[in-house]
Short mmCIF file of C-alpha atoms in Angstrom, two decimals:
data_model
loop_
_atom_site.label_atom_id
_atom_site.label_comp_id
_atom_site.label_asym_id
_atom_site.label_seq_id
_atom_site.Cartn_x
_atom_site.Cartn_y
_atom_site.Cartn_z
CA MET A 1036 21.21 -49.29 33.60
CA THR A 1037 23.66 -50.16 36.34
CA VAL A 1038 23.80 -48.35 39.67
CA ASP A 1039 27.26 -47.01 38.78
CA PHE A 1040 25.78 -45.24 35.73
CA GLY A 1041 22.42 -44.22 37.22
CA LYS A 1042 23.64 -42.59 40.44
CA PRO A 1043 25.83 -39.95 38.78
CA LEU A 1044 22.97 -39.14 36.39
CA ASP A 1045 20.61 -38.72 39.37
CA LYS A 1046 23.12 -36.32 40.94
CA LEU A 1047 23.42 -34.37 37.71
CA LEU A 1048 19.62 -34.10 37.50
CA LEU A 1049 19.37 -32.83 41.08
CA GLU A 1050 21.98 -30.16 40.41
CA SER A 1051 20.74 -29.00 37.00
CA GLU A 1052 17.91 -26.85 35.74
CA ILE A 1053 15.70 -28.33 33.04
CA LEU A 1054 14.94 -26.11 30.07
CA ILE A 1055 12.18 -27.20 27.68
CA ASP A 1056 12.76 -25.52 24.33
CA ARG A 1057 10.57 -27.75 22.15
CA PRO A 1058 7.17 -28.30 23.76
CA LYS A 1059 5.03 -31.37 23.21
CA GLU A 1060 2.95 -31.35 20.00
CA THR A 1061 5.05 -28.69 18.27
CA PRO A 1062 6.57 -29.38 14.84
CA HIS A 1063 10.25 -30.08 14.30
CA SER A 1064 12.01 -26.99 12.93
CA LYS A 1065 13.44 -28.75 9.84
CA TYR A 1066 10.70 -31.37 9.38
CA PRO A 1067 7.32 -29.72 10.05
CA ASN A 1068 5.43 -32.96 9.45
CA ILE A 1069 7.21 -34.52 12.45
CA ILE A 1070 5.67 -33.52 15.78
CA TYR A 1071 7.39 -33.73 19.17
CA PRO A 1072 5.54 -36.44 21.14
CA LEU A 1073 6.75 -35.12 24.52
CA ASP A 1074 8.39 -31.99 25.87
CA TYR A 1075 12.00 -31.93 24.65
CA GLY A 1076 14.80 -29.90 26.13
CA TYR A 1077 18.11 -30.09 27.91
CA LEU A 1078 19.90 -29.71 31.22
CA LYS A 1079 21.29 -26.20 31.58
CA ARG A 1080 25.01 -25.83 32.22
CA THR A 1081 25.82 -29.34 31.01
CA VAL A 1082 27.72 -30.49 27.94
CA SER A 1083 26.80 -33.25 25.52
CA MET A 1084 28.68 -34.76 22.58
CA ASP A 1085 27.46 -31.99 20.26
CA GLY A 1086 28.69 -29.24 22.60
CA GLY A 1087 25.17 -28.29 23.74
CA GLY A 1088 23.39 -29.28 26.91
CA ILE A 1089 22.43 -32.87 27.68
CA ASP A 1090 19.19 -33.55 25.81
CA LEU A 1091 16.10 -34.91 27.52
CA TRP A 1092 12.53 -35.98 26.97
CA ALA A 1093 10.16 -34.97 29.79
CA GLY A 1094 7.18 -37.21 30.46
CA THR A 1095 4.14 -36.69 32.64
CA ARG A 1096 5.34 -38.51 35.78
CA GLY A 1097 7.84 -36.13 37.33
CA LYS A 1098 11.57 -35.74 36.85
CA SER A 1099 13.00 -39.13 37.80
CA LEU A 1100 15.33 -40.81 35.32
CA ASP A 1101 13.50 -43.73 33.69
CA ALA A 1102 15.64 -44.56 30.69
CA LEU A 1103 18.06 -43.30 28.08
CA VAL A 1104 17.77 -43.15 24.33
CA CYS A 1105 20.98 -43.63 22.41
CA THR A 1106 20.79 -42.16 18.90
CA VAL A 1107 22.97 -42.50 15.83
CA ASP A 1108 22.69 -39.88 13.10
CA PRO A 1109 24.59 -41.10 10.02
CA LEU A 1110 24.04 -37.81 8.13
CA LYS A 1111 25.55 -35.68 10.89
CA ARG A 1112 27.95 -38.51 11.79
CA LYS A 1113 27.19 -38.25 15.52
CA VAL A 1114 25.98 -40.33 18.44
CA GLU A 1115 24.08 -38.85 21.38
CA ILE A 1116 22.41 -39.89 24.61
CA LYS A 1117 19.07 -38.38 25.60
CA LEU A 1118 17.58 -38.73 29.08
CA LEU A 1119 13.96 -39.83 29.57
CA LEU A 1120 12.46 -38.28 32.69
CA GLY A 1121 9.16 -39.32 34.25
CA CYS A 1122 8.00 -41.27 31.20
CA THR A 1123 5.16 -43.77 31.10
CA GLU A 1124 5.57 -46.87 28.94
CA ALA A 1125 3.49 -45.20 26.21
CA GLU A 1126 5.67 -42.09 26.33
CA LYS A 1127 8.85 -44.18 26.08
CA ALA A 1128 7.36 -45.97 23.10
CA ALA A 1129 6.63 -42.64 21.37
CA VAL A 1130 10.22 -41.42 21.51
CA LEU A 1131 11.87 -44.10 19.35
CA PRO A 1132 9.72 -43.55 16.24
CA PHE A 1133 10.35 -39.79 16.50
CA HIS A 1134 14.12 -40.31 16.19
CA ARG A 1135 13.80 -42.96 13.52
CA ARG A 1136 11.67 -40.69 11.32
CA THR A 1137 14.04 -37.72 11.54
CA LEU A 1138 16.96 -38.30 9.20
CA HIS A 1139 16.50 -42.06 9.52
CA MET A 1140 18.41 -42.08 12.79
CA GLY A 1141 19.04 -45.23 14.74
CA ALA A 1142 17.60 -45.18 18.26
CA LEU A 1143 17.94 -47.60 21.16
CA LEU A 1144 16.02 -47.43 24.44
CA VAL A 1145 17.98 -48.36 27.57
CA ARG A 1146 15.69 -48.82 30.54
CA ARG A 1147 16.76 -48.11 34.09
#
């Protein structure tokens, strides 16, 4: 992730409230056999490609931006970016399979 991309994201994080609406180890609403590996939520008062807030995965090491996950959902015909905050290497590794199992999405990790 280049400085030009990371700095504005850092600013957005500083100015936004994080809301966790899908806690770690809870089942997905449409796919109960798929469990959230980390806390999942969004930045309040932000807008993403789907019109909702910017999605995020919250790890156990604070709120610093570690990486992004870019997802492609061919069934919904959409692409999104999800922020990874305070994630260990193991937590980052857990996020990709989650997206790939739900609706067979494509997922790419972009490290900072």
